[in-house]
Amino acid sequence: MPQLNRAPAGDFMRPAARSRVGSNSKTNGVGVQVEETRICVVMVGLPARGKSLIAQKVVRYLDWLSITAKCFNVGSYRRTGTPHPSASFFDFSNKEGERLRRAAAEAAVVDMCKWFRKPDNLIAILDATNSTKSRRRWIKERCDAEGIETLFVESKCDDEELIMANIKEVKTTSPDYVGQDPEEAAKDFRERIKMYERVYETLDEDETDLTYCKIIDVGSQVIINRIQDYLQSRVVYYLMNLHIKPRSIWISRHGESMYNLSGQIGGDADLSARGQQYAKLLPSLVSKSAGDRPLTVWTSTLKRTGQTARYLPYEKLSWKALDELDSGVCDSMTYAEIEEAYPQDFKARDEDKYNYRYLGGESYRDVVIRLEPIIMELERSENILIVTHQAVLRCIYAYFMGVSQEQSPWMEVPLHCLIKLTPRAYKTEEERFHADVPAVSTWREKGSKAEHSVPTPGQVSSPVLQGVEKESAQVTIS
Ligand code: ATP
Ligand code: F6P
């Protein structure tokens, strides 16, 4: 009888980490070989250049890859003593302001160094303007003393219109301006930026000994210097792919399949009659929420996703990486059959569903690794509609919504439902559009045998689009 098959770290993906003398290699949770280096990503740039947004995205991306990361935002440290400063607080000739700001930076660095003492804590982001050469040199020295590498990431942008839009989008609602008139807040923030502009020094030739990545005009130009190891290059590559153009990502499971009806997992079955109805309704469902925006459709290589996307009038691309989680020896079995044939495995999967790897198949952790290029491509792209499978959809959704590894494999994602994700500053908005076509539920609750259940009468009525229901929920990225 097969035994618990926990995915061992590091046995299937070994990118060439460039080892330097004295540094030991080890593998992180997702089996990616990393050096035993700890990196402090030091944000650099004037206010309202997207530093916090970039920092949060990097943390979410690394968390999703099981690389422990944390953001240390100096603004929050400053806010404990000076919650509502006016622009003059940031005037560099204001000695008291200067002292308090320095103390906030010091407190953040001290906490960060403490945090790095825990073995698996690998990447910290020091989120502040760090706008002078002397401040950057001080951080580098502090990190050098602790054996922490530094990667400076500058966001440089002089597009006045974009900066004003940024101020209106995020700064007028900042805790710094609670209860204040948004117009006044915007004016004050503009003044604050002027204070910084007087002393701001961009990363330049004097600092070529530093490891850095300079992102100019939201990535239209990127300058990189002295990138030394695998983790650093991975972060930089991610940063190079980010953009802030307005766009949405639509995700849907394939229509109900013949296997869904019989409760079997995996396989390469055709759509059921109701699945085909969903495929026919999908174009109207999409155009209701996308209008006439240009879209590209991504499917897996399995028949049921191609059949679901068949009537969509857009360019299509099929990806092997979007195929359903491989259930190995359990492919084509029902959950009840698996429980009977492999009781220990069935229990083990419930205990740690994210890490459990089917014998001869995959775990959720494995799926995340193969989805990483998909995420990178999604970050580079604009409007994309993905037609894929339950487990894969959960992993993609978890990336955008910051869902934990404990929760994501258990999320309920109904068939015949289109999910629209719209990235905004600091959060991703979610809307769900249900097609009025009945389908079985393939969701199995932890600890249950869960035969795939049939829809309860009245739950969904007739197979027509006029019943498309719009559910809107805003979820904030943690
Ligand atoms: P502060 O120094 O006040 O904390 P910040 O640089 O951290 O400011 P954010 O709060 O992250 O700025 O600003 C978010 C805004 O910046 C969003 O409106 C986002 O669209 C925009 N943005 C994101 N990336 C960039 C970029 N590379 N260049 C300019 N703006 C960007
Ligand atoms: O039942 C539909 C399905 O897509 C299966 O093919 C797949 O094995 C399963 O869902 C993944 O969901 P879970 O990880 O909850 O078993």
XYZ file of C-alpha atoms and ligand atoms in Angstrom:
525
model
C 0.000 0.000 0.000
C 1.489 3.365 -0.914
C 2.464 5.487 2.052
C 2.298 9.180 2.671
C 4.017 10.806 -0.190
C 5.105 14.191 1.050
C 6.867 16.288 -1.545
C 10.528 16.392 -0.631
C 11.973 19.836 -1.135
C 14.341 20.369 -3.948
C 14.233 17.230 -6.011
C 12.930 18.497 -9.278
C 13.955 22.038 -9.972
C 17.465 23.201 -9.521
C 18.164 26.507 -11.162
C 21.872 27.117 -11.250
C 22.560 29.203 -8.186
C 25.941 30.804 -8.600
C 27.701 29.741 -5.472
C 30.262 32.055 -4.014
C 33.045 30.970 -1.735
C 31.793 30.541 1.810
C 28.082 30.417 1.049
C 26.188 27.175 1.549
C 23.400 26.133 -0.754
C 20.082 24.801 0.477
C 16.624 24.441 -0.927
C 13.623 26.441 0.096
C 10.119 25.099 0.544
C 9.292 24.959 -3.135
C 12.367 22.993 -4.042
C 14.139 25.944 -5.546
C 17.768 25.893 -4.686
C 18.743 29.089 -2.989
C 21.911 30.207 -1.377
C 21.887 30.644 2.316
C 21.925 34.353 1.798
C 19.590 36.857 3.332
C 18.751 39.867 1.281
C 17.556 43.287 2.308
C 15.770 44.897 -0.630
C 16.191 48.615 -0.028
C 13.564 50.720 -1.789
C 14.762 54.078 -3.144
C 12.754 56.934 -4.629
C 10.771 60.080 -4.098
C 7.319 59.760 -2.482
C 4.453 58.451 -4.654
C 6.732 56.454 -6.969
C 5.085 53.113 -6.222
C 7.693 51.866 -3.750
C 5.188 50.475 -1.239
C 3.139 48.893 -3.973
C 6.234 47.220 -5.432
C 7.335 46.097 -1.948
C 3.962 44.512 -1.190
C 3.849 42.720 -4.521
C 7.320 41.280 -4.033
C 6.382 39.997 -0.564
C 3.205 38.388 -1.900
C 5.044 36.772 -4.809
C 7.784 35.395 -2.560
C 5.271 34.174 0.030
C 3.404 32.363 -2.716
C 6.696 30.669 -3.628
C 7.289 29.775 0.056
C 10.201 32.174 0.347
C 9.690 33.952 3.663
C 9.690 37.690 3.158
C 8.581 40.711 5.158
C 8.204 44.389 4.490
C 9.481 46.949 7.002
C 7.756 50.220 6.230
C 9.590 53.121 7.839
C 6.484 55.321 7.446
C 4.585 53.117 9.914
C 7.413 53.457 12.440
C 7.414 57.242 11.978
C 3.625 57.324 12.351
C 3.774 55.959 15.928
C 5.325 59.256 17.098
C 4.175 61.625 14.348
C 0.865 60.400 12.981
C -0.198 63.471 10.966
C 2.856 65.450 9.889
C 2.587 68.401 7.553
C 5.055 68.938 4.699
C 7.401 71.015 6.877
C 8.122 67.938 8.993
C 9.980 66.579 5.941
C 12.026 69.741 5.382
C 15.638 68.615 5.748
C 16.497 71.798 7.625
C 13.905 70.872 10.274
C 16.250 69.385 12.861
C 13.565 67.805 15.044
C 11.848 66.312 11.991
C 15.197 64.987 10.800
C 15.894 63.417 14.207
C 12.497 61.702 14.379
C 12.761 60.386 10.826
C 16.208 59.033 11.483
C 14.908 57.334 14.665
C 12.085 55.698 12.677
C 14.579 54.364 10.112
C 16.820 53.113 12.912
C 13.906 51.310 14.617
C 12.898 49.634 11.340
C 16.470 48.474 10.675
C 16.820 47.115 14.220
C 13.575 45.123 13.878
C 14.613 43.889 10.463
C 17.983 42.650 11.745
C 16.188 40.833 14.594
C 13.779 39.274 12.103
C 16.675 38.005 9.988
C 18.007 36.001 12.948
C 15.221 33.460 12.443
C 16.622 30.780 10.114
C 14.067 30.750 7.290
C 13.590 34.478 7.038
C 15.263 35.248 3.735
C 14.142 38.529 2.226
C 13.231 41.798 3.923
C 12.088 44.903 2.140
C 13.062 48.182 3.720
C 10.372 50.475 2.417
C 11.344 54.136 2.704
C 12.551 56.857 0.366
C 16.229 56.206 1.208
C 16.787 59.161 -1.020
C 20.331 60.217 -0.157
C 23.637 58.510 -0.759
C 24.562 58.841 2.897
C 21.348 57.108 4.023
C 21.981 54.253 1.572
C 25.588 53.904 2.702
C 24.420 53.731 6.325
C 21.947 50.935 5.509
C 24.602 49.027 3.568
C 27.020 49.238 6.478
C 24.378 48.072 8.944
C 23.504 45.121 6.710
C 27.157 44.253 5.986
C 27.785 44.076 9.726
C 24.996 41.470 10.023
C 26.071 39.503 6.928
C 22.929 40.586 5.071
C 23.173 41.333 1.350
C 21.627 44.520 0.029
C 19.719 44.981 -3.208
C 18.743 48.613 -3.829
C 15.617 49.054 -5.935
C 14.963 52.569 -7.171
C 11.717 53.670 -8.775
C 12.407 56.852 -10.734
C 9.618 58.650 -12.482
C 9.263 62.317 -13.456
C 5.908 62.099 -15.175
C 4.079 64.863 -13.318
C 0.658 63.689 -14.456
C 1.266 60.145 -13.222
C 2.582 61.401 -9.892
C -0.517 63.563 -9.367
C -2.699 60.548 -10.249
C -0.759 58.452 -7.730
C -1.251 61.098 -5.040
C -4.983 61.185 -5.688
C -5.242 57.399 -5.845
C -3.408 56.498 -2.667
C -1.992 59.437 -0.747
C -5.093 61.453 0.041
C -6.470 58.386 1.829
C -3.214 57.679 3.665
C -3.416 57.490 7.491
C -1.260 60.649 7.460
C -4.274 62.627 6.233
C -7.135 60.996 8.108
C -10.094 63.374 8.377
C -8.529 65.963 6.053
C -9.930 67.454 2.899
C -8.533 65.420 -0.058
C -7.629 68.588 -2.009
C -5.664 69.965 0.943
C -4.050 66.568 1.501
C -2.947 66.393 -2.143
C -1.490 69.901 -1.948
C 0.409 69.085 1.221
C 1.704 65.840 -0.269
C 2.968 67.741 -3.325
C 4.823 70.043 -0.906
C 6.232 67.013 0.872
C 7.628 65.733 -2.412
C 9.281 69.140 -3.005
C 11.080 68.800 0.339
C 12.498 65.484 -0.763
C 13.390 66.752 -4.243
C 15.812 69.250 -2.679
C 18.064 66.502 -1.365
C 17.172 63.500 -3.525
C 20.126 61.739 -5.144
C 19.417 59.094 -7.739
C 21.589 55.961 -7.780
C 24.568 56.867 -9.952
C 28.210 56.170 -10.891
C 29.396 56.882 -7.335
C 27.444 53.844 -6.191
C 28.507 51.223 -8.700
C 29.805 49.082 -5.841
C 26.158 48.596 -4.778
C 23.882 45.883 -6.108
C 20.954 47.705 -7.616
C 18.064 47.784 -10.001
C 16.857 51.138 -11.222
C 13.358 51.137 -12.680
C 12.766 54.215 -14.803
C 9.294 55.368 -15.902
C 7.482 52.248 -14.685
C 9.884 49.845 -16.363
C 10.306 51.515 -19.756
C 14.000 51.408 -18.866
C 15.653 49.185 -16.265
C 19.293 49.473 -15.234
C 20.768 46.639 -13.244
C 24.111 46.578 -11.531
C 26.063 43.779 -9.823
C 23.205 41.299 -9.458
C 25.016 38.449 -7.790
C 22.940 35.419 -7.039
C 19.865 33.442 -7.922
C 17.409 35.000 -5.475
C 18.454 38.517 -6.381
C 18.038 37.833 -10.090
C 14.671 36.257 -9.455
C 13.437 39.365 -7.622
C 14.844 41.644 -10.326
C 13.246 39.619 -13.109
C 9.906 39.868 -11.338
C 10.301 43.638 -10.953
C 11.110 43.983 -14.642
C 7.789 42.394 -15.554
C 5.527 44.637 -13.478
C 3.343 47.278 -15.066
C 0.495 49.460 -13.829
C -1.719 49.682 -16.913
C -5.374 49.162 -15.984
C -6.411 45.602 -16.770
C -8.320 42.582 -15.492
C -7.741 38.860 -15.376
C -10.696 36.531 -15.794
C -10.518 32.968 -14.564
C -12.970 30.158 -15.030
C -12.950 26.433 -14.549
C -13.878 24.398 -17.603
C -17.550 23.531 -18.030
C -18.839 20.472 -16.194
C -17.144 17.364 -17.568
C -18.248 13.727 -17.805
C -15.745 12.943 -15.033
C -17.271 15.652 -12.834
C -20.611 13.912 -13.246
C -19.243 10.542 -12.209
C -17.123 12.037 -9.423
C -13.830 10.930 -10.975
C -10.742 13.100 -10.653
C -8.107 13.901 -13.278
C -8.421 12.313 -16.709
C -9.121 13.980 -20.019
C -12.887 13.733 -20.305
C -15.228 15.632 -22.615
C -17.712 18.195 -21.396
C -21.133 17.035 -20.231
C -24.222 18.459 -21.962
C -24.409 21.141 -19.253
C -20.690 21.841 -19.648
C -21.338 22.476 -23.321
C -24.128 24.876 -22.430
C -21.703 26.791 -20.256
C -19.244 26.934 -23.166
C -21.961 28.459 -25.324
C -22.854 31.045 -22.670
C -19.287 31.945 -21.816
C -18.792 34.505 -24.640
C -21.784 36.554 -23.462
C -20.718 36.187 -19.851
C -17.270 37.504 -20.748
C -18.478 40.348 -22.916
C -20.849 41.457 -20.136
C -17.903 42.064 -17.853
C -15.148 42.875 -20.372
C -17.034 44.966 -22.920
C -15.057 45.231 -26.127
C -11.633 45.121 -24.499
C -9.132 42.981 -26.385
C -8.499 39.697 -24.592
C -6.307 36.662 -24.976
C -7.598 33.293 -23.790
C -5.306 30.795 -22.144
C -6.365 27.177 -21.733
C -4.666 23.998 -20.585
C -3.875 21.223 -23.055
C -6.774 19.089 -21.790
C -9.902 18.669 -23.891
C -12.354 20.092 -21.390
C -10.735 23.545 -21.306
C -10.397 23.743 -25.100
C -14.051 22.728 -25.449
C -15.077 25.368 -22.910
C -13.157 28.106 -24.740
C -14.242 26.959 -28.182
C -16.822 29.742 -28.814
C -14.776 32.605 -27.407
C -13.958 35.013 -30.245
C -10.423 35.819 -29.064
C -6.877 34.713 -29.719
C -6.142 31.472 -27.807
C -3.055 29.914 -26.356
C -2.828 26.530 -24.655
C -0.328 25.886 -21.875
C 0.792 22.542 -20.464
C 1.515 24.411 -17.234
C -2.235 25.012 -16.853
C -3.102 21.289 -16.850
C -4.873 20.004 -13.735
C -2.892 18.778 -10.725
C -1.625 15.318 -11.666
C -3.231 12.805 -9.321
C -0.795 10.013 -10.312
C -2.013 6.506 -9.414
C -5.338 7.999 -8.316
C -6.095 9.489 -11.713
C -9.640 8.600 -12.848
C -10.705 7.353 -9.386
C -13.450 8.858 -7.217
C -12.557 10.196 -3.759
C -14.456 7.266 -2.218
C -12.362 4.790 -4.266
C -9.171 6.550 -3.226
C -10.160 6.384 0.428
C -10.796 2.680 0.113
C -7.652 1.815 -1.855
C -5.238 4.218 -0.124
C -6.737 5.082 3.305
C -3.504 6.383 4.793
C -2.852 8.592 1.808
C -6.389 9.874 1.843
C -5.973 10.887 5.488
C -2.517 12.322 4.896
C -3.843 14.517 2.117
C -6.499 15.925 4.417
C -3.891 16.626 7.072
C -1.608 18.596 4.772
C -3.288 19.055 1.436
C -0.841 21.683 0.174
C 2.205 19.448 0.571
C 0.674 16.061 -0.115
C 1.966 14.657 -3.406
C -0.043 11.885 -5.093
C 2.013 8.790 -5.744
C 3.398 9.334 -9.240
C 1.686 12.714 -9.346
C 1.815 16.200 -7.909
C 1.099 18.285 -4.823
C -0.316 21.811 -4.743
C 3.229 22.921 -3.974
C 4.398 21.309 -7.227
C 1.622 23.058 -9.143
C 2.686 26.440 -7.779
C 6.192 25.863 -9.083
C 5.053 25.004 -12.568
C 2.712 27.997 -12.528
C 5.483 30.461 -11.770
C 6.185 31.234 -15.471
C 2.430 31.686 -15.945
C 2.350 34.264 -13.145
C 5.343 36.048 -14.650
C 3.633 36.122 -18.042
C 0.405 37.334 -16.412
C 2.269 40.189 -14.763
C 3.649 41.258 -18.164
C 0.287 40.946 -19.912
C -2.885 43.009 -19.990
C -6.372 41.424 -20.275
C -6.202 37.645 -20.049
C -8.946 35.058 -19.640
C -7.774 31.733 -18.234
C -9.884 28.612 -18.610
C -8.382 25.989 -16.391
C -8.996 23.457 -13.609
C -9.992 23.487 -9.945
C -6.556 23.036 -8.336
C -4.739 25.284 -10.827
C -7.341 27.993 -10.461
C -6.965 27.863 -6.671
C -3.205 28.420 -6.999
C -3.576 31.353 -9.411
C -6.313 32.885 -7.262
C -4.127 32.459 -4.156
C -1.345 34.464 -5.814
C -3.578 37.431 -6.638
C -5.580 37.404 -3.431
C -2.785 36.449 -1.020
C -4.545 33.293 0.236
C -2.469 31.141 2.596
C -1.178 27.663 1.767
C -3.417 26.162 4.450
C -6.530 27.697 2.946
C -5.968 27.716 -0.788
C -6.333 23.953 -1.521
C -9.684 23.974 0.283
C -11.257 26.941 -1.453
C -14.603 26.372 -3.036
C -14.518 27.364 -6.697
C -17.831 26.482 -8.327
C -18.194 25.283 -11.883
C -19.920 27.628 -14.345
C -18.689 30.765 -12.641
C -16.455 33.432 -14.141
C -14.186 35.281 -11.724
C -12.866 38.718 -12.637
C -9.789 39.983 -10.804
C -8.790 43.615 -11.177
C -5.457 44.629 -9.634
C -5.569 48.037 -7.952
C -2.983 49.786 -5.808
C -2.599 47.627 -2.665
C -5.520 45.289 -3.391
C -7.119 43.102 -6.014
C -10.829 43.545 -6.613
C -12.914 40.468 -7.255
C -16.234 40.017 -9.016
C -17.984 36.730 -9.698
C -20.400 36.104 -12.540
C -22.456 32.927 -12.354
C -23.945 31.385 -15.481
C -27.370 30.000 -14.882
C -26.437 26.450 -15.877
C -26.615 23.753 -13.205
C -23.482 21.767 -12.425
C -22.333 19.266 -9.842
C -20.210 20.532 -6.992
C -16.725 18.997 -7.048
C -15.770 20.525 -3.715
C -14.833 18.061 -1.018
C -14.815 19.246 2.548
C -11.878 18.296 4.766
C -12.571 14.960 6.422
C -15.474 14.043 4.160
C -15.768 11.336 1.511
C -17.688 13.792 -0.642
C -19.282 12.230 -3.570
C -19.535 15.067 -6.064
C -22.911 16.515 -5.199
C -25.727 17.352 -7.585
C -27.148 20.862 -7.404
C -30.094 21.269 -5.072
C -33.373 22.022 -6.842
C -33.941 25.736 -7.240
C -30.246 26.453 -6.673
C -29.887 27.165 -10.357
C -32.852 27.298 -12.625
C -32.868 27.278 -16.387
C -29.855 27.287 -18.657
C -30.204 30.841 -19.902
C -27.918 33.807 -19.593
C -30.577 36.260 -18.504
C -30.095 34.730 -15.073
C -26.446 35.749 -14.945
C -25.971 36.868 -11.434
C -23.312 39.375 -10.489
C -21.678 39.001 -7.157
C -19.233 41.643 -6.159
C -16.749 41.325 -3.367
C -13.721 43.394 -2.591
C -10.866 41.532 -1.058
C -7.739 43.239 0.221
C -4.327 41.689 -0.258
C -2.774 40.989 3.063
P 5.797 56.979 -0.184
O 7.234 57.299 -0.305
O 4.942 58.157 0.148
O 5.504 55.836 0.726
P 5.563 55.242 -2.495
O 6.696 55.471 -3.441
O 5.678 54.076 -1.574
O 5.272 56.559 -1.681
P 3.047 54.098 -3.287
O 2.268 54.372 -2.050
O 3.476 52.697 -3.480
O 4.263 55.122 -3.388
O 2.241 54.601 -4.568
C 1.325 53.774 -5.214
C 1.001 54.406 -6.537
O 2.153 54.355 -7.379
C -0.096 53.648 -7.253
O -1.008 54.609 -7.752
C 0.615 52.915 -8.386
O -0.196 52.801 -9.545
C 1.819 53.801 -8.653
N 3.009 53.087 -9.133
C 3.288 51.782 -9.032
N 4.496 51.499 -9.579
C 4.997 52.673 -10.024
C 6.213 53.049 -10.653
N 7.150 52.129 -10.952
N 6.401 54.358 -10.965
C 5.460 55.278 -10.652
N 4.281 54.989 -10.050
C 4.045 53.708 -9.732
O -12.816 17.063 -9.410
C -12.323 17.967 -10.349
C -10.810 18.183 -10.205
O -10.407 19.162 -11.167
C -9.947 16.923 -10.338
O -9.598 16.563 -11.653
C -8.735 17.267 -9.459
O -7.976 16.141 -9.052
C -9.419 17.926 -8.299
O -10.500 18.683 -8.866
C -8.524 18.882 -7.530
O -9.218 19.274 -6.368
P -8.781 18.676 -4.896
O -7.352 19.082 -4.798
O -9.728 19.393 -3.957
O -8.941 17.181 -4.877
